[in-house]
Short mmCIF file of C-alpha atoms and ligand atoms in Angstrom, two decimals:
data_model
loop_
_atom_site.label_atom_id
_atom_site.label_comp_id
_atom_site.label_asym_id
_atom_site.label_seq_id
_atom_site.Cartn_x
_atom_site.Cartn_y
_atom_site.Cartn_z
CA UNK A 1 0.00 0.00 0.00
CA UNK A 2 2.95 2.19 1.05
CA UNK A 3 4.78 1.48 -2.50
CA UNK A 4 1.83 1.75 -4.58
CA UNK A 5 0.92 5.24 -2.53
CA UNK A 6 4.71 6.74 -3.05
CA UNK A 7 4.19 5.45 -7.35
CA UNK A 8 1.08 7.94 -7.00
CA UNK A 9 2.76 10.36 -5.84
CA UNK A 10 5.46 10.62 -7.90
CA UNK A 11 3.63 9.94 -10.93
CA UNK A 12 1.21 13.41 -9.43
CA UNK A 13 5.01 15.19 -8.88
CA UNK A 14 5.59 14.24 -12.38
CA UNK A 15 3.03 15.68 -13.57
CA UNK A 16 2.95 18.78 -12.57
CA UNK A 17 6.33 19.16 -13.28
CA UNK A 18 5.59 19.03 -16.97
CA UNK A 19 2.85 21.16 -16.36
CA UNK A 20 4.86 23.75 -14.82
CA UNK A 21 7.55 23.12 -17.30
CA UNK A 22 5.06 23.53 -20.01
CA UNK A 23 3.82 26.61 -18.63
CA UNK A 24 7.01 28.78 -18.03
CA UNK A 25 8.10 27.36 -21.63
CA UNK A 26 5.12 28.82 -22.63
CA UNK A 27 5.47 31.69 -21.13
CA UNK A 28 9.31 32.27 -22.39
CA UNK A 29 7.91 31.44 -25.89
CA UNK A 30 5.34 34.33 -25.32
CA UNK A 31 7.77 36.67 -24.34
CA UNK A 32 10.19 35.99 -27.09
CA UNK A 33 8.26 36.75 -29.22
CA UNK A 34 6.85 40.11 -27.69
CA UNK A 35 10.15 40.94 -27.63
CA UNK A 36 11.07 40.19 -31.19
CA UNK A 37 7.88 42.16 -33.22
CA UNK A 38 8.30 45.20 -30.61
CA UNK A 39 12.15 46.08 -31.71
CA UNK A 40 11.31 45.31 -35.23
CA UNK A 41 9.01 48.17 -35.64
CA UNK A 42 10.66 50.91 -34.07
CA UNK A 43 13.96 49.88 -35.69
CA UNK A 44 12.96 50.07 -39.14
CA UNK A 45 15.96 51.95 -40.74
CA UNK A 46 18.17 52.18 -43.41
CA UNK A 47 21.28 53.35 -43.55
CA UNK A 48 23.46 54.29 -46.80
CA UNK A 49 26.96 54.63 -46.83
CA UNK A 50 29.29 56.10 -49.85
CA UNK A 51 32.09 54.03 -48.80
CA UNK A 52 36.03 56.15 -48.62
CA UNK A 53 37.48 54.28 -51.17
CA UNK A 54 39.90 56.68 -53.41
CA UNK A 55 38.62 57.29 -56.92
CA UNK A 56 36.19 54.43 -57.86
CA UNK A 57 32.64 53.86 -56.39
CA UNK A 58 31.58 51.73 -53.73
CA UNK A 59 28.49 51.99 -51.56
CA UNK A 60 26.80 50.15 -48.88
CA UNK A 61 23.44 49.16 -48.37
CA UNK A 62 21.85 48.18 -45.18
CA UNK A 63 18.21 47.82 -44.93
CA UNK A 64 16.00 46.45 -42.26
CA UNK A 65 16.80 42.92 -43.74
CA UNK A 66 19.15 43.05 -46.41
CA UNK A 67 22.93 44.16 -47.14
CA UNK A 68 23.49 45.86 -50.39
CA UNK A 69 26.69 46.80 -52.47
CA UNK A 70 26.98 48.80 -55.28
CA UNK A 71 29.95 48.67 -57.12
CA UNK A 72 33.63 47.59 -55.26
CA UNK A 73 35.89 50.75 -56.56
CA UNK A 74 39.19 49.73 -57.97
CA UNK A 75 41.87 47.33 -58.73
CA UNK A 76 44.36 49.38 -56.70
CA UNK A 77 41.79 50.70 -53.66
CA UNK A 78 41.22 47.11 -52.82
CA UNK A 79 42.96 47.20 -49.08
CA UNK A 80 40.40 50.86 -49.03
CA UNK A 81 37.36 48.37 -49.80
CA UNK A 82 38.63 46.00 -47.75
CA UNK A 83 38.98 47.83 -44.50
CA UNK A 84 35.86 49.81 -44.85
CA UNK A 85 33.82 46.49 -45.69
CA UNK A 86 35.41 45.27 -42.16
CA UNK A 87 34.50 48.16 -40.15
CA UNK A 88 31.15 48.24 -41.32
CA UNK A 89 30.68 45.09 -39.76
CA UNK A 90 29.18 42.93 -42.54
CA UNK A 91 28.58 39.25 -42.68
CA UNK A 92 27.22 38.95 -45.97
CA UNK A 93 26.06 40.70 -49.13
CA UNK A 94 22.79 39.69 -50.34
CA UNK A 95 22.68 41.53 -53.27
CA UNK A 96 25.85 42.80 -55.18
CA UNK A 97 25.10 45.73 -58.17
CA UNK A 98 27.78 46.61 -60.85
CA UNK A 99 26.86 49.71 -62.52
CA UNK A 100 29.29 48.88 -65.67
CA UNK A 101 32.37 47.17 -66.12
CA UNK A 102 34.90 49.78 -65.83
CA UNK A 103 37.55 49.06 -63.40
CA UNK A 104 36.62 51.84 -60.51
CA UNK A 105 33.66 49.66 -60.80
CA UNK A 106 34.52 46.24 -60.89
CA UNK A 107 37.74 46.12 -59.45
CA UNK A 108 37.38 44.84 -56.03
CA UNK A 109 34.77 41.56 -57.21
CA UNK A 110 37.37 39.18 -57.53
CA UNK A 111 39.63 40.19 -54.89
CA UNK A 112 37.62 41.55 -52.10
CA UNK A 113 33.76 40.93 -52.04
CA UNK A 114 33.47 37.32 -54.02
CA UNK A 115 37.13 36.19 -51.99
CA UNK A 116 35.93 37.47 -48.30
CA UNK A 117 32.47 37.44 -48.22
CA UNK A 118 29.73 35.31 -49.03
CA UNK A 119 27.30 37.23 -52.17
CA UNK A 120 23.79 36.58 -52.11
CA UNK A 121 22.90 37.24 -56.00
CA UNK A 122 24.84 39.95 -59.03
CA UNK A 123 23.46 42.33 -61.02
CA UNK A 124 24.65 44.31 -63.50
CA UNK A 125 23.07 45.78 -67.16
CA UNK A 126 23.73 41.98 -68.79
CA UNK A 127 25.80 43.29 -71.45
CA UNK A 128 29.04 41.37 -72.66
CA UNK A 129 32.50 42.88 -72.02
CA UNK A 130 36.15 41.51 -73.70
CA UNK A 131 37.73 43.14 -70.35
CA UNK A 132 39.85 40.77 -68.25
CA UNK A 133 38.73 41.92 -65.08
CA UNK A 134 35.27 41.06 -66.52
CA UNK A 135 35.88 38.23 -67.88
CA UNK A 136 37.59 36.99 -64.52
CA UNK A 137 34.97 38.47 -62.29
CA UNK A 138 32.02 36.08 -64.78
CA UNK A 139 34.24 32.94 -64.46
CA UNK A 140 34.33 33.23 -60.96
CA UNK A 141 30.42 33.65 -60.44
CA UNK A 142 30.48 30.13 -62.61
CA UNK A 143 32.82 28.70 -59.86
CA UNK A 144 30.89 29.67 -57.09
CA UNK A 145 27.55 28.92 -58.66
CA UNK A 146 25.86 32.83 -58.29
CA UNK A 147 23.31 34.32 -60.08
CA UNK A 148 23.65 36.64 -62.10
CA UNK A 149 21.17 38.91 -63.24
CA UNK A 150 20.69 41.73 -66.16
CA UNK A 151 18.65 45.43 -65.14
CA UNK A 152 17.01 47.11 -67.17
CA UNK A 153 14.48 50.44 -67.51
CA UNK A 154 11.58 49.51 -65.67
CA UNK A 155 12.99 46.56 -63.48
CA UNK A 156 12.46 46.60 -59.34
CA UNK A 157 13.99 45.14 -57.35
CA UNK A 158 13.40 44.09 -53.77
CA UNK A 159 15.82 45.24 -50.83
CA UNK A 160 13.94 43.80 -48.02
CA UNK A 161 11.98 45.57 -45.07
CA UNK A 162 9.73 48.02 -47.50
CA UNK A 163 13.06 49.16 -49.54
CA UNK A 164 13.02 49.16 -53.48
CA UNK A 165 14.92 50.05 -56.26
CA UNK A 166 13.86 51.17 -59.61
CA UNK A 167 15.52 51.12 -62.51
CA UNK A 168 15.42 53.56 -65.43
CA UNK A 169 18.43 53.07 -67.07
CA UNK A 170 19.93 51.12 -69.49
CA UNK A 171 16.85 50.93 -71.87
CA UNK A 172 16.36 47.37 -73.03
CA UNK A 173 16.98 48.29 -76.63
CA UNK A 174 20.75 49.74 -75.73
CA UNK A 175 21.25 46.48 -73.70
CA UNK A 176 19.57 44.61 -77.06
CA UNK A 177 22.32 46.42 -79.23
CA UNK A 178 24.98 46.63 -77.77
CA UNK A 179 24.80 42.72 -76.76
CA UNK A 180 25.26 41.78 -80.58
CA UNK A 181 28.64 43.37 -80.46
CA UNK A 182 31.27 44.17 -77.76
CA UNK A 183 32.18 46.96 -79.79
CA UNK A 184 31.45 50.56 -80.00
CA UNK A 185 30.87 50.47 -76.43
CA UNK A 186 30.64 53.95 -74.08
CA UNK A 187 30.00 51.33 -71.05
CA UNK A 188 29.57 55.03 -68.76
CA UNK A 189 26.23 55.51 -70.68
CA UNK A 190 24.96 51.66 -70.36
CA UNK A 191 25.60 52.46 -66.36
CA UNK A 192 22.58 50.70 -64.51
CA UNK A 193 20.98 53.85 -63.23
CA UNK A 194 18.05 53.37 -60.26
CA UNK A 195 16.46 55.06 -57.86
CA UNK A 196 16.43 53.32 -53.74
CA UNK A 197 13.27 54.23 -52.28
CA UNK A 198 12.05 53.75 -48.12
CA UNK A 199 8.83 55.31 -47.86
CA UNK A 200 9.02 59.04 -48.63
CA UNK A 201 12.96 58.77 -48.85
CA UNK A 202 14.85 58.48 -52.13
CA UNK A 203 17.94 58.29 -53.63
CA UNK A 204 19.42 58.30 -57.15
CA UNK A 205 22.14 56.21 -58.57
CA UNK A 206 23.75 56.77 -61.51
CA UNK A 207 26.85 55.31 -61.95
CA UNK A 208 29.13 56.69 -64.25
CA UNK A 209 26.01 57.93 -66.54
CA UNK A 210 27.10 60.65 -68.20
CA UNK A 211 24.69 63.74 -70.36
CA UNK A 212 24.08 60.66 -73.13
CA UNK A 213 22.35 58.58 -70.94
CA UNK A 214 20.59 61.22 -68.85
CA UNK A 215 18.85 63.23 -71.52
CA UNK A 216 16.79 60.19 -72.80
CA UNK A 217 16.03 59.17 -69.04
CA UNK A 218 14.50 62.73 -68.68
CA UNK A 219 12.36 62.60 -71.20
CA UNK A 220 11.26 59.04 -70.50
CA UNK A 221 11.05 60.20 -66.80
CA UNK A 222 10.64 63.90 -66.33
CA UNK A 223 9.63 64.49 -62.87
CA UNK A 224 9.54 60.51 -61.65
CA UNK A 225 13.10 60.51 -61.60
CA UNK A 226 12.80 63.63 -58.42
CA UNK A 227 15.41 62.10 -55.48
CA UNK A 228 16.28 63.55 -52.22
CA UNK A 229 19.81 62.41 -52.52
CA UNK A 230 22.00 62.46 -56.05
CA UNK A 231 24.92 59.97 -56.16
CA UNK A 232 27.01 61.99 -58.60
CA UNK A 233 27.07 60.84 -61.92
CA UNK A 234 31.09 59.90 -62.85
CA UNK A 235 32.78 61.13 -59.80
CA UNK A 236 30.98 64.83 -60.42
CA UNK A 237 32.73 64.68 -63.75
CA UNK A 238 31.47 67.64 -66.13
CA UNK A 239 29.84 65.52 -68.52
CA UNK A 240 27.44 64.47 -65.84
CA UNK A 241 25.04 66.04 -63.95
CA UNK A 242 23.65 68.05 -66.65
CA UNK A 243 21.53 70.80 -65.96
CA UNK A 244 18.27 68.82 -67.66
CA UNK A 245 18.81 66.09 -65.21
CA UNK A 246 19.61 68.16 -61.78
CA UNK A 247 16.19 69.74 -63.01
CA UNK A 248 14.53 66.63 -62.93
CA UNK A 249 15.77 65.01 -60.04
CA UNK A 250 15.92 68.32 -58.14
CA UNK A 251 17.72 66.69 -55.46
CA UNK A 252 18.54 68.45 -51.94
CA UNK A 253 21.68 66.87 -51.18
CA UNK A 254 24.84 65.63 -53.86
CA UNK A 255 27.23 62.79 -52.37
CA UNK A 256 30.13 62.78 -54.90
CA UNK A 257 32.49 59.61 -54.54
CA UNK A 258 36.60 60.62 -55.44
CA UNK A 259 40.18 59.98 -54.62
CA UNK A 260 42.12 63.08 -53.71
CA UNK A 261 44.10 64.69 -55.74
CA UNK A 262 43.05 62.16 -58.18
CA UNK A 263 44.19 62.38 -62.16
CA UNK A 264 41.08 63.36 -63.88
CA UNK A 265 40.14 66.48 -62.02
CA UNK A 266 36.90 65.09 -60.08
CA UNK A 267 34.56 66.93 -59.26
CA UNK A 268 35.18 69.29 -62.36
CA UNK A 269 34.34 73.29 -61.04
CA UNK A 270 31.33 73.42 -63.97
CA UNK A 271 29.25 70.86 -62.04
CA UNK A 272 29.89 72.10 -58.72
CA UNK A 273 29.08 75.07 -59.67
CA UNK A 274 26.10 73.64 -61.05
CA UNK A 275 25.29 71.97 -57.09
CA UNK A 276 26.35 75.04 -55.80
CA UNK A 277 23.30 76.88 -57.97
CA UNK A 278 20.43 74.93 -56.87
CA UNK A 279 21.93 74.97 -53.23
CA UNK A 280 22.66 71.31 -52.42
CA UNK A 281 24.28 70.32 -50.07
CA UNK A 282 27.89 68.90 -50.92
CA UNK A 283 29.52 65.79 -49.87
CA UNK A 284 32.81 64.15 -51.40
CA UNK A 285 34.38 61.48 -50.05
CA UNK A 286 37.92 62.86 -50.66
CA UNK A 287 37.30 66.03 -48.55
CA UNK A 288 34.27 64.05 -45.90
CA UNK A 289 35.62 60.98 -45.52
CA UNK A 290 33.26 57.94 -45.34
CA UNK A 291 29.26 59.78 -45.89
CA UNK A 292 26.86 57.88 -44.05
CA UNK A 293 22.88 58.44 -44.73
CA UNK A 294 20.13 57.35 -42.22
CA UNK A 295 16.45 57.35 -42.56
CA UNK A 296 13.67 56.09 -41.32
CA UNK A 297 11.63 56.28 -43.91
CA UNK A 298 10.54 59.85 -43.47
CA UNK A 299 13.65 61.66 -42.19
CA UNK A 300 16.93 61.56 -43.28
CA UNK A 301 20.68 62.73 -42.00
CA UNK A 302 23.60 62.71 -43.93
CA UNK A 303 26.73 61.92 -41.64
CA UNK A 304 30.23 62.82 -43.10
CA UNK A 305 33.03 60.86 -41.20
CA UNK A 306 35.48 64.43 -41.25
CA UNK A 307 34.21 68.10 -41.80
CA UNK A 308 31.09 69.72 -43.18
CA UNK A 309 29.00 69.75 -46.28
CA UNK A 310 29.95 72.52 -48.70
ZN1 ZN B 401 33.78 55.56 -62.51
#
């Protein structure tokens, strides 16, 4: 009677152990997941950086959910890419964008982002190059078995968390042409040109897009292509940023990517003086250092690592 009472009571102990076990696992599993939608919604940012990477273009993307690059600057700023990459803090780039395959463009694919970090999926404007750097950079996506996608005018993509990007440049027709041949090429003016959008912030890329590429954008555009931010088209070279286009995007703010004291005179005096007309605010990363945007969606702050905007 004594044994079969004690088996009672330990199957009763039993019992409600589980039960209670149940209930504060329960309880823990509630929690958790208070904790986790509460953050999410009041942490919805993104944050933009125009990477300090001497004359060449390379920017990073972080959305709620996704990491973004856009082009890797060049051959000989690699350790630049490198270092800022690392201090950014990134594990991974979902999506890697190559404007065109000129070397300030390209150059760090092989040697930098495909070698020391895993890349989610490519894009670039699908067209054929005879470059070696290109040539290396496609063999390697082979290797490693990434996608690789063409944009075109009137693609969108998805970066995750309510962030987009829309394309308006190259036309499919110039991508059409000028994949029959890989000559006769002006690869600046097949740039992949697109706009990131978070709610009622924007921000136009342009790649090395020069007055050839904008002019047809504006009239297939006109007002649509209207950006609070301009990435400077070519390093705020003067065949960029034509007055047509600074019309149309009417942006309040100019980030201009460029290596100091660099060969090719970047930003040329005509198109700051142009930015210096409609009052934007300045950035270059030669005088500012890495420039860092955040938003939320509705407000935006442009943070230069040294100095002021101009
Ligand atoms: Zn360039």
């Amino acid at each position: 009677m004594k044994k079969k009472l004690s088996i009672v009571m330990m199957a009763l102990l039993t019992i409600s152990l589980l039960l209670t076990g149940c209930g504060s696992k329960a309880a823990e599993h509630n929690s958790g997941a208070a904790s986790q939608s509460a953050p999410a919604e009041t942490a919805k940012e993104m944050t933009v950086k125009m990477l300090n990477v001497g004359q060449g273009d390379a920017i990073l993307i972080e959305t709620p959910e996704q990491t973004v690059l856009i082009d890797t600057s060049d051959l000989d700023e690699q350790e630049k890419l490198r270092a800022e990459l690392k201090k950014a803090g990134i594990k991974r780039i979902d999506k890697l964008i190559l404007t065109h395959p000129h070397a300030d463009h390209i150059g760090g694919v092989e040697g930098v982002v495909l070698k020391d970090y895993e890349v989610g999926e490519v894009y670039d404007n699908g067209m054929p190059s005879k470059s070696k750097i290109y040539t290396r950079y496609m063999k390697l996506l082979k290797q490693k078995n990434i996608k690789r996608h063409g944009l075109t005018a009137g693609d969108e993509l998805d970066f995750g968390g309510g962030v987009k990007f829309k394309v308006f440049a190259p036309e499919k027709s110039v991508v059409e042409k000028g994949s029959k041949t890989t000559e006769g090429h002006d690869p600046n003016n097949e740039s992949v040109v697109g706009q990131l959008i978070f709610g009622d912030f924007t921000m136009m890329f342009t790649g090395d897009a020069e007055k050839a590429e904008e002019e047809p954008m504006v009239h297939a555009y006109g007002n649509n292509l209207k950006s609070k931010i301009l990435k400077a088209g070519h390093h705020g070279s003067k065949t960029s940023s034509s007055a047509a286009f600074l019309k149309a995007v009417s942006p309040e703010a100019v980030l201009i990517s460029c290596g100091a004291g660099n060969d090719y005179g970047h930003p040329h005096a005509q198109t700051m003086k142009r930015y210096q007309m409609m009052k934007l605010k300045i950035f270059e990363t030669d005088k500012n250092g890495t420039i860092t945007v955040k938003t939320d969606g509705k407000d935006y702050s442009i943070v230069p690592e040294t100095g002021d905007a101009q």
